[in-house]
Coordinates of C-alpha atoms in Angstrom, one line a residue:
Chain A
M700 CA -52.9 46.0 -27.8
M701 CA -54.0 43.7 -25.0
G702 CA -55.7 41.6 -27.7
A703 CA -52.4 40.9 -29.3
Y704 CA -51.0 39.5 -26.0
L705 CA -54.1 37.4 -25.6
D706 CA -53.4 36.0 -29.0
F707 CA -50.0 34.9 -27.9
I708 CA -51.6 32.9 -25.1
R709 CA -54.1 31.4 -27.6
I710 CA -51.5 30.5 -30.2
R711 CA -49.2 28.8 -27.7
F712 CA -52.2 26.9 -26.3
I713 CA -53.1 25.6 -29.8
T714 CA -49.5 24.8 -30.6
M715 CA -49.3 22.7 -27.5
L716 CA -52.6 21.0 -28.4
A717 CA -51.0 19.8 -31.6
Y718 CA -48.6 17.8 -29.5
R719 CA -51.0 16.6 -26.9
V720 CA -50.5 12.9 -27.4
N721 CA -46.9 13.4 -26.0
Y722 CA -48.4 14.6 -22.8
Y723 CA -50.5 11.5 -22.0
S724 CA -47.2 9.6 -21.5
G725 CA -46.2 12.5 -19.3
I726 CA -49.1 11.8 -17.0
V727 CA -47.9 8.3 -16.4
I728 CA -44.4 9.6 -15.7
Y729 CA -45.7 12.1 -13.2
A730 CA -47.8 9.4 -11.5
I731 CA -44.6 7.4 -11.2
N732 CA -42.9 10.4 -9.7
I733 CA -45.7 10.9 -7.2
G734 CA -45.7 7.2 -6.4
A735 CA -42.0 7.1 -5.8
Y736 CA -42.1 10.0 -3.4
Y737 CA -45.2 8.6 -1.7
F738 CA -43.4 5.3 -0.9
L739 CA -40.2 7.2 -0.1
W740 CA -42.1 9.3 2.5
K741 CA -43.9 6.3 3.8
A742 CA -40.5 4.7 4.5
I743 CA -39.2 7.9 6.1
F744 CA -42.2 8.1 8.4
G745 CA -41.8 4.4 9.3
E746 CA -43.6 3.9 12.6
Q747 CA -43.9 7.6 13.3
Q748 CA -47.4 9.1 13.1
E749 CA -46.2 12.7 12.5
L750 CA -43.1 14.3 11.2
A751 CA -42.4 18.1 11.2
G752 CA -46.2 18.7 11.6
F753 CA -47.2 16.4 8.7
T754 CA -49.3 13.3 9.1
V755 CA -48.8 10.5 6.5
A756 CA -52.2 11.5 4.9
Q757 CA -51.2 15.2 4.7
M758 CA -47.8 14.2 3.2
T759 CA -49.5 12.1 0.5
T760 CA -51.8 14.9 -0.4
Y761 CA -48.9 17.5 -0.3
V762 CA -46.8 15.3 -2.6
A763 CA -49.6 14.8 -5.1
V764 CA -50.7 18.4 -5.1
S765 CA -47.2 19.8 -5.3
W766 CA -46.2 17.6 -8.3
M767 CA -49.4 18.3 -10.2
A768 CA -49.0 22.1 -9.5
R769 CA -45.5 21.7 -10.9
A770 CA -47.0 20.4 -14.1
F771 CA -48.9 23.6 -14.4
Y772 CA -46.3 26.2 -13.5
F773 CA -43.3 24.5 -15.1
N774 CA -42.1 26.0 -18.3
N775 CA -39.0 26.4 -20.4
L776 CA -39.0 30.1 -20.8
D777 CA -35.3 30.2 -19.7
R778 CA -34.3 27.9 -22.5
E779 CA -36.5 29.7 -25.0
I780 CA -35.0 33.1 -24.1
A781 CA -31.5 31.7 -24.1
N782 CA -32.1 30.2 -27.6
D783 CA -33.4 33.5 -28.9
I784 CA -30.3 35.2 -27.6
R785 CA -27.9 32.7 -28.9
D786 CA -29.4 32.5 -32.4
G787 CA -29.8 36.3 -32.5
S788 CA -33.5 36.3 -33.1
V789 CA -34.0 38.3 -30.0
A790 CA -32.7 41.3 -32.0
T791 CA -35.5 41.1 -34.5
Q792 CA -38.0 40.6 -31.7
M793 CA -36.8 43.7 -30.0
T794 CA -37.7 45.8 -32.9
R795 CA -41.3 44.7 -32.9
P796 CA -44.0 46.8 -31.3
Y797 CA -44.5 44.6 -28.2
S798 CA -42.7 43.8 -25.0
Y799 CA -40.5 40.8 -25.7
L800 CA -40.6 39.6 -22.1
L801 CA -44.4 40.1 -21.8
V802 CA -44.8 38.0 -24.9
K803 CA -42.7 35.3 -23.4
M804 CA -44.8 35.4 -20.2
M805 CA -48.0 35.1 -22.3
Q806 CA -46.6 32.2 -24.2
G807 CA -45.7 30.6 -20.9
F808 CA -49.2 31.2 -19.7
G809 CA -50.7 29.6 -22.8
E810 CA -48.5 26.6 -22.1
G811 CA -49.5 26.6 -18.4
L812 CA -53.2 26.7 -19.4
F813 CA -52.7 23.7 -21.7
R814 CA -50.9 21.8 -18.9
L815 CA -53.6 22.7 -16.4
L816 CA -56.4 21.4 -18.6
L817 CA -54.8 18.4 -20.3
F818 CA -52.2 17.4 -17.8
M819 CA -52.9 18.6 -14.2
I820 CA -56.6 17.9 -14.0
P821 CA -56.6 14.4 -15.7
G822 CA -53.4 13.6 -13.9
M823 CA -54.9 14.6 -10.5
I824 CA -57.9 12.4 -11.1
I825 CA -55.7 9.4 -11.9
V826 CA -53.5 10.1 -8.9
C827 CA -56.5 10.4 -6.6
L828 CA -57.7 7.0 -7.8
I829 CA -54.3 5.3 -7.0
F830 CA -53.1 7.0 -3.8
P831 CA -55.0 8.0 -0.7
V832 CA -55.1 11.7 -1.5
K833 CA -57.5 13.8 0.5
L834 CA -58.6 17.0 -1.2
P835 CA -60.2 19.8 0.7
T836 CA -64.0 20.1 0.5
D837 CA -64.4 23.8 1.1
P838 CA -64.8 25.6 -2.3
M839 CA -63.2 28.7 -0.7
T840 CA -59.9 26.8 -0.3
W841 CA -60.1 25.8 -3.9
M842 CA -60.6 29.4 -5.0
I843 CA -57.7 30.7 -2.9
Y844 CA -55.5 27.9 -4.1
L845 CA -56.2 28.6 -7.8
V846 CA -55.2 32.3 -7.3
M847 CA -52.1 31.2 -5.4
L848 CA -51.3 28.8 -8.2
L849 CA -51.4 31.6 -10.7
F850 CA -48.8 33.4 -8.6
S851 CA -46.7 30.3 -8.5
F852 CA -46.7 30.4 -12.2
L853 CA -45.8 34.1 -12.3
I854 CA -43.0 33.8 -9.8
N855 CA -41.6 30.7 -11.4
S856 CA -41.7 32.3 -14.8
Q857 CA -40.0 35.4 -13.5
I858 CA -37.2 33.2 -12.2
N859 CA -37.0 31.5 -15.6
I860 CA -36.9 34.8 -17.4
L861 CA -34.0 36.0 -15.2
T862 CA -32.1 32.8 -15.8
G863 CA -32.7 33.0 -19.5
L864 CA -31.6 36.6 -19.7
F865 CA -28.3 35.6 -18.2
A866 CA -27.5 34.2 -21.6
F867 CA -26.7 37.8 -22.6
F868 CA -23.8 37.8 -20.2
V869 CA -22.4 34.3 -20.2
E870 CA -23.2 33.3 -23.8
N871 CA -24.0 29.7 -22.8
N872 CA -26.0 29.4 -19.7
E873 CA -26.8 25.7 -19.9
G874 CA -25.2 25.0 -16.6
M875 CA -27.1 27.8 -14.9
M876 CA -30.4 26.6 -16.2
R877 CA -29.6 23.1 -14.9
M878 CA -28.7 24.6 -11.5
K879 CA -31.8 26.7 -11.4
R880 CA -34.0 23.7 -12.1
V881 CA -32.6 21.7 -9.2
M882 CA -32.7 24.7 -6.9
V883 CA -36.4 25.4 -7.7
D884 CA -37.3 21.8 -7.2
L885 CA -35.6 21.5 -3.9
F886 CA -36.1 24.9 -2.4
S887 CA -39.7 25.4 -3.5
G888 CA -40.7 22.4 -1.5
V889 CA -41.7 19.9 -4.2
V890 CA -39.1 17.4 -3.1
V891 CA -39.0 18.2 0.6
P892 CA -41.5 20.5 2.4
I893 CA -39.6 23.4 3.9
A894 CA -40.8 22.4 7.4
F895 CA -38.4 19.5 7.2
F896 CA -35.4 21.6 6.5
P897 CA -32.9 22.1 9.3
G898 CA -33.5 25.4 11.2
W899 CA -30.8 27.5 9.5
L900 CA -31.8 26.4 6.0
A901 CA -35.5 27.0 6.7
A902 CA -34.6 30.4 8.0
I903 CA -32.7 31.2 4.7
M904 CA -35.7 29.9 2.7
K905 CA -38.0 32.4 4.4
W906 CA -36.0 35.2 2.7
L907 CA -36.0 33.6 -0.8
P908 CA -38.8 33.5 -3.4
F909 CA -38.8 29.7 -3.9
Q910 CA -41.2 28.8 -1.1
A911 CA -43.8 31.0 -2.8
I912 CA -43.8 28.6 -5.8
T913 CA -44.9 25.4 -4.2
Y914 CA -44.6 25.3 -0.4
L915 CA -47.0 28.1 0.5
P916 CA -49.8 27.3 -1.9
S917 CA -49.6 23.5 -1.1
S918 CA -49.6 24.2 2.6
V919 CA -52.8 26.3 2.2
F920 CA -54.4 23.6 0.0
T921 CA -53.6 20.7 2.4
G922 CA -55.0 22.8 5.3
R923 CA -51.7 23.1 7.1
T924 CA -51.8 26.9 7.1
P925 CA -54.4 28.2 9.6
G926 CA -57.1 30.3 8.1
S927 CA -55.9 33.4 9.8
E928 CA -52.5 33.2 8.1
I929 CA -53.7 32.6 4.6
A930 CA -53.9 36.3 3.8
G931 CA -50.4 36.9 5.0
V932 CA -49.1 33.9 2.9
F933 CA -50.8 35.2 -0.2
G934 CA -49.5 38.6 0.5
L935 CA -46.0 37.2 0.5
Q936 CA -46.5 35.7 -3.0
V937 CA -47.6 39.1 -4.2
V938 CA -44.7 40.8 -2.7
W939 CA -42.3 38.4 -4.3
F940 CA -44.0 38.9 -7.7
V941 CA -43.5 42.7 -7.4
V942 CA -39.9 42.4 -6.0
L943 CA -38.8 40.1 -8.8
L944 CA -39.8 42.7 -11.4
V945 CA -36.9 44.9 -10.3
P946 CA -34.0 42.6 -11.2
I947 CA -35.7 41.6 -14.4
W948 CA -36.1 45.2 -15.4
F949 CA -32.4 46.0 -14.6
T950 CA -31.1 42.8 -16.3
W951 CA -33.2 43.5 -19.4
R952 CA -31.9 47.1 -19.5
A953 CA -28.3 46.0 -19.1
A954 CA -28.8 43.2 -21.6
R955 CA -30.1 45.4 -24.4
K956 CA -27.0 47.5 -24.1
R957 CA -24.8 44.4 -24.2
L958 CA -26.5 42.6 -27.0
F959 CA -24.2 41.3 -29.6
V960 CA -25.3 38.7 -32.0
Q961 CA -23.1 35.7 -32.5
G962 CA -23.2 34.8 -36.1
G963 CA -26.6 33.8 -37.4
Chain B
M717 CA -8.7 3.4 -35.6
L718 CA -10.6 5.9 -37.6
Y719 CA -12.9 6.3 -34.6
A720 CA -10.1 6.9 -32.2
Q721 CA -8.8 9.6 -34.5
L722 CA -12.2 11.1 -34.8
F723 CA -12.6 11.1 -31.1
W724 CA -9.3 13.0 -30.7
E725 CA -10.3 15.6 -33.3
Y726 CA -13.6 16.2 -31.7
I727 CA -12.0 16.6 -28.2
K728 CA -9.6 19.1 -29.7
N729 CA -12.5 21.0 -31.2
Y730 CA -14.3 20.9 -27.9
A731 CA -11.4 22.4 -26.1
K732 CA -11.2 25.2 -28.7
T733 CA -14.9 26.1 -28.4
R734 CA -14.7 25.9 -24.6
L735 CA -11.8 28.3 -24.5
T736 CA -13.9 30.8 -26.3
Y737 CA -16.4 30.8 -23.4
R738 CA -14.0 30.4 -20.5
M739 CA -16.3 31.9 -17.9
D740 CA -19.1 29.6 -18.9
F741 CA -16.9 26.6 -18.4
W742 CA -16.4 27.4 -14.8
I743 CA -20.1 28.2 -14.2
E744 CA -20.9 24.8 -15.7
I745 CA -18.6 23.0 -13.3
L746 CA -20.0 25.0 -10.4
S747 CA -23.5 24.1 -11.4
D748 CA -22.7 20.5 -11.8
M749 CA -21.4 20.5 -8.3
M750 CA -24.4 22.3 -7.0
F751 CA -26.6 19.8 -8.7
Q752 CA -25.0 16.9 -7.0
F753 CA -24.9 18.8 -3.7
M754 CA -28.7 19.4 -3.9
N755 CA -29.4 15.7 -4.2
L756 CA -27.1 15.0 -1.3
I757 CA -29.0 17.6 0.7
F758 CA -32.2 15.6 0.2
I759 CA -30.6 12.6 1.8
L760 CA -29.2 14.6 4.6
I761 CA -32.5 16.3 5.4
V762 CA -34.4 13.0 5.3
F763 CA -32.1 11.3 7.8
R764 CA -32.6 14.1 10.3
H765 CA -36.1 12.8 10.7
T766 CA -35.5 9.0 10.5
P767 CA -32.7 6.7 11.6
S768 CA -33.1 4.4 8.7
L769 CA -34.8 4.1 5.3
G770 CA -36.2 0.7 4.7
G771 CA -33.4 -0.7 6.9
W772 CA -30.6 1.3 5.3
S773 CA -28.6 3.7 7.3
E774 CA -27.6 7.2 6.3
A775 CA -24.0 6.2 5.5
E776 CA -25.3 3.4 3.4
V777 CA -27.6 5.6 1.4
V778 CA -24.9 8.2 0.9
F779 CA -22.6 5.4 -0.2
V780 CA -25.1 4.3 -2.8
Y781 CA -25.3 8.0 -3.9
G782 CA -21.5 8.1 -4.2
F783 CA -21.5 5.0 -6.4
F784 CA -24.3 6.4 -8.5
M785 CA -22.4 9.6 -9.2
I786 CA -19.5 7.7 -10.9
P787 CA -21.5 6.1 -13.8
Y788 CA -23.7 9.2 -13.9
G789 CA -20.7 11.5 -14.5
I790 CA -19.3 9.2 -17.2
F791 CA -22.7 8.9 -18.9
S792 CA -23.2 12.7 -18.8
T793 CA -19.8 13.2 -20.4
F794 CA -20.5 11.0 -23.4
F795 CA -24.2 11.0 -23.7
S796 CA -25.3 14.6 -23.2
I797 CA -27.9 14.4 -25.9
W798 CA -30.8 15.9 -23.9
N799 CA -31.9 18.2 -26.8
F800 CA -31.4 15.6 -29.6
S801 CA -34.9 16.0 -30.8
E802 CA -34.8 19.8 -31.1
R803 CA -31.3 20.1 -32.5
Y804 CA -31.0 17.2 -34.8
I805 CA -34.6 16.4 -35.9
V806 CA -36.5 19.7 -35.7
K807 CA -33.6 21.8 -37.0
G808 CA -32.6 19.1 -39.5
E809 CA -29.0 18.7 -38.5
M810 CA -29.4 14.9 -38.7
D811 CA -29.2 15.3 -42.5
R812 CA -25.7 16.6 -42.2
I813 CA -24.7 13.7 -39.9
L814 CA -26.1 11.1 -42.3
T815 CA -23.9 12.3 -45.2
R816 CA -20.8 11.2 -43.4
P817 CA -19.3 7.8 -43.2
A818 CA -18.9 7.4 -39.4
H819 CA -21.7 5.8 -37.4
N820 CA -24.3 8.5 -36.9
L821 CA -24.9 7.9 -33.2
F822 CA -21.1 8.1 -32.6
Q823 CA -21.0 11.5 -34.4
V824 CA -24.0 12.9 -32.5
L825 CA -22.4 11.8 -29.2
L826 CA -19.0 13.3 -30.1
E827 CA -20.5 16.6 -31.1
N828 CA -22.0 16.9 -27.6
V829 CA -19.2 15.4 -25.5
D830 CA -19.0 17.2 -22.1
P831 CA -15.8 16.3 -20.2
P832 CA -16.4 18.6 -17.2
S833 CA -19.2 16.2 -16.1
L834 CA -16.4 13.7 -15.2
I835 CA -15.6 15.8 -12.1
G836 CA -18.9 14.5 -10.7
S837 CA -17.5 11.0 -11.0
V838 CA -14.4 12.0 -9.0
V839 CA -16.6 13.5 -6.3
G840 CA -18.7 10.4 -6.2
A841 CA -15.7 8.2 -5.8
I842 CA -14.5 10.3 -2.9
I843 CA -17.9 10.1 -1.2
M844 CA -17.9 6.4 -1.7
F845 CA -14.4 6.1 -0.4
V846 CA -15.2 8.1 2.7
C847 CA -18.4 6.1 3.5
W848 CA -16.4 2.9 2.8
G849 CA -14.2 3.8 5.7
E850 CA -17.1 5.0 7.9
L851 CA -19.0 1.8 7.5
G852 CA -15.8 -0.2 8.2
L853 CA -16.4 -2.3 5.1
P854 CA -13.8 -4.9 4.2
F855 CA -11.7 -4.3 1.2
H856 CA -10.5 -6.8 -1.4
I857 CA -8.5 -6.2 -4.6
M858 CA -11.4 -7.9 -6.5
D859 CA -13.6 -5.1 -5.4
I860 CA -11.8 -2.7 -7.7
V861 CA -12.4 -5.0 -10.6
L862 CA -16.1 -5.5 -9.7
L863 CA -16.5 -1.7 -9.2
A864 CA -15.2 -1.1 -12.7
V865 CA -17.5 -3.8 -14.1
F866 CA -20.5 -2.4 -12.3
V867 CA -19.7 1.2 -13.5
I868 CA -19.4 0.1 -17.1
G869 CA -22.7 -1.9 -16.8
A870 CA -24.4 1.1 -15.3
V871 CA -23.2 3.5 -18.0
L872 CA -24.5 1.1 -20.6
V873 CA -27.9 1.0 -18.8
Y874 CA -28.1 4.8 -19.0
A875 CA -26.7 4.8 -22.5
G876 CA -29.3 2.3 -23.7
I877 CA -32.3 4.0 -22.1
Y878 CA -31.3 7.5 -23.3
T879 CA -30.4 6.2 -26.8
A880 CA -33.8 4.6 -27.0
L881 CA -35.6 7.8 -25.7
S882 CA -33.7 9.9 -28.2
A883 CA -34.5 7.4 -31.0
I884 CA -38.3 8.1 -30.4
S885 CA -37.8 11.4 -32.2
F886 CA -37.3 9.4 -35.4
Y887 CA -40.7 7.9 -35.1
S888 CA -42.7 10.9 -33.9
D889 CA -42.2 14.1 -35.9
A890 CA -43.2 16.3 -32.9
P891 CA -40.8 17.1 -30.2
T892 CA -41.6 14.5 -27.6
G893 CA -40.5 16.3 -24.4
I894 CA -40.3 12.9 -22.7
V895 CA -36.7 13.2 -21.8
P896 CA -37.2 16.1 -19.2
L897 CA -40.1 14.2 -17.8
M898 CA -38.0 11.1 -17.3
Y899 CA -35.4 13.2 -15.6
N900 CA -36.6 12.6 -12.1
I901 CA -37.3 8.9 -12.5
Q902 CA -33.6 8.1 -12.8
N903 CA -33.1 9.4 -9.3
Y904 CA -35.3 6.8 -7.6
G905 CA -33.0 4.0 -8.4
R906 CA -30.6 5.5 -5.9
Y907 CA -32.8 4.7 -2.9
P908 CA -33.3 1.2 -1.4
V909 CA -35.8 -0.1 -3.9
N910 CA -37.4 -2.3 -1.3
I911 CA -39.4 0.7 0.0
Y912 CA -41.5 0.9 -3.2
N913 CA -44.4 -1.1 -4.0
K914 CA -44.1 -4.0 -6.5
M915 CA -45.0 -2.0 -9.5
I916 CA -42.6 0.8 -9.1
R917 CA -39.9 -1.7 -8.1
F918 CA -40.5 -3.7 -11.2
V919 CA -40.4 -0.7 -13.4
L920 CA -37.1 0.5 -11.8
T921 CA -35.6 -2.9 -12.0
W922 CA -36.6 -4.3 -15.3
L923 CA -38.3 -1.7 -17.5
L924 CA -36.4 1.5 -16.8
P925 CA -33.6 -0.3 -14.9
F926 CA -32.3 2.7 -13.0
A927 CA -32.0 0.5 -9.9
F928 CA -29.0 -1.0 -11.8
V929 CA -27.2 2.3 -11.9
G930 CA -27.4 2.8 -8.2
V931 CA -28.7 0.7 -5.4
I932 CA -28.3 -2.8 -6.9
P933 CA -24.6 -2.7 -7.8
A934 CA -23.7 -0.6 -4.8
S935 CA -25.4 -3.1 -2.4
Y936 CA -22.9 -5.7 -3.5
F937 CA -20.3 -3.9 -1.3
L938 CA -22.6 -3.3 1.6
E939 CA -23.7 -5.5 4.5
K940 CA -26.3 -8.0 3.3
K941 CA -30.0 -6.9 3.8
A942 CA -33.1 -9.0 4.3
D943 CA -34.2 -8.9 0.7
D944 CA -30.8 -9.5 -0.7
L945 CA -30.5 -7.0 -3.5
S946 CA -26.8 -7.8 -3.9
Q947 CA -27.7 -11.1 -5.5
L948 CA -28.8 -9.1 -8.5
A949 CA -25.6 -7.0 -8.6
L950 CA -23.7 -9.4 -10.8
L951 CA -26.4 -8.9 -13.4
T952 CA -25.5 -5.3 -13.8
P953 CA -23.2 -5.7 -16.9
I954 CA -25.7 -8.1 -18.5
V955 CA -28.6 -5.7 -18.0
G956 CA -26.3 -2.9 -19.3
L957 CA -25.5 -4.9 -22.5
V958 CA -29.1 -5.9 -23.1
F959 CA -30.4 -2.4 -22.7
F960 CA -27.7 -0.8 -24.8
T961 CA -28.2 -3.3 -27.6
L962 CA -31.9 -2.6 -27.5
G963 CA -31.3 1.1 -27.5
L964 CA -28.9 0.8 -30.4
L965 CA -31.3 -1.4 -32.4
L966 CA -34.1 1.1 -31.9
W967 CA -31.8 3.9 -33.0
N968 CA -30.6 2.2 -36.1
H969 CA -34.1 1.2 -37.1
G970 CA -35.2 4.8 -36.4
V971 CA -32.4 6.2 -38.6
K972 CA -33.6 4.0 -41.5
R973 CA -37.1 5.4 -41.1
Y974 CA -35.8 9.0 -40.9
R975 CA -37.0 11.1 -43.8
G976 CA -35.5 14.4 -43.0
A977 CA -37.1 17.6 -41.6
G978 CA -39.1 19.9 -43.8
S979 CA -37.0 23.0 -43.5

């Protein structure tokens, strides 16, 4: 049975590979994104050496790493699920002998692997050549980061799945998906590290899953998180992964009862 | 005349579909507001850590953001063709469009018209108005005329770029996925472009002229800065026309090449 799920990863990876040329333009666009934020932050720092515990060098690395990580964990599972629901194909998929949501997760992972190998790594190399990015030298940090990145993917995909499943209840969740995308970008710390948030907002963020997507892993990777706290930070990611399973399970159960196919 | 009539029919149709999904309508308006609010949060957070951004004060940057929201709202209303490639090329709906006499782009746009986005424009205008007072800027009657001209120019810039991007799907049979990637770039034209290096500045001014939908036209109303951006402001309608023409040409050429999807 596991083999069937692995095949879903493989098939999505190969499908993506067929369209790889499109992604080379994507690397350029991501480099522009990183560049724009690099200069934006440089202007924000101005004469100041340090802001919210970040030096300019750390900020540069943080921006580059966070954007490239986004390239890996980003996927459109929400849209895919919403489309399946809208055109009714979710009904057929439910009758098949596999877990619909797990299949979606696997497909997302296949896409993630593709982006990791053909987007994130070459993109990172290019960005390192252009901007003064300082990567850690300790192989242990890299190992920890890769595991944390996997959890970034899992948590982000869980949020996407939840958003997608809302299509069962609102018929057209385009607006919600848009809102979710902005929220994830802002609250996960890609756009602004959470350390910059005003106190009350930072306090709210501590109780939300978004920081586990970008802020926590990037802080570990840029060496801002002291060694003694790394285990706790990773634990937080695991906790969020487990906690998010609960609403997904409930939504999915409620959704299956509610399913009505609109035309198609 | 035919086009005005068509427009009206499509709007009526839109209202009918929307009334079927009433709940969703409100969620969309709410999410639009949230979206704009998030972008505003970024500016507010940044200015807690610095008094100025490349010589621009918080009120000025917020003013630019307010301006930016006006054309953005209008553009989103009439050009919400984010999933053009999936819906019209991959699923083959373009074939249906092409069998009808009205211009194909016009039909595609009307099928996707999204009036609730206009609320963003209203909010933007309010933000701009408030900042106008806060900054103590002088007000002339001509400003209203110029504002209208700039907004039209900015909408044309957007329209041109996104028409061109959508037209790419006629040339490449694979879904390009380039539109979502571009999504962030349009935001950088809201910030004072003098903070970027020459290359990004050049891209944002002349290649993907998103600076012309935000900071450049808005700077016309603000106090003059060292690297006088406002000199470029009057070019906004021209850049808009040029880019829209280019986008339309690429689109029309693409439609001629279009062979229809397999399915």
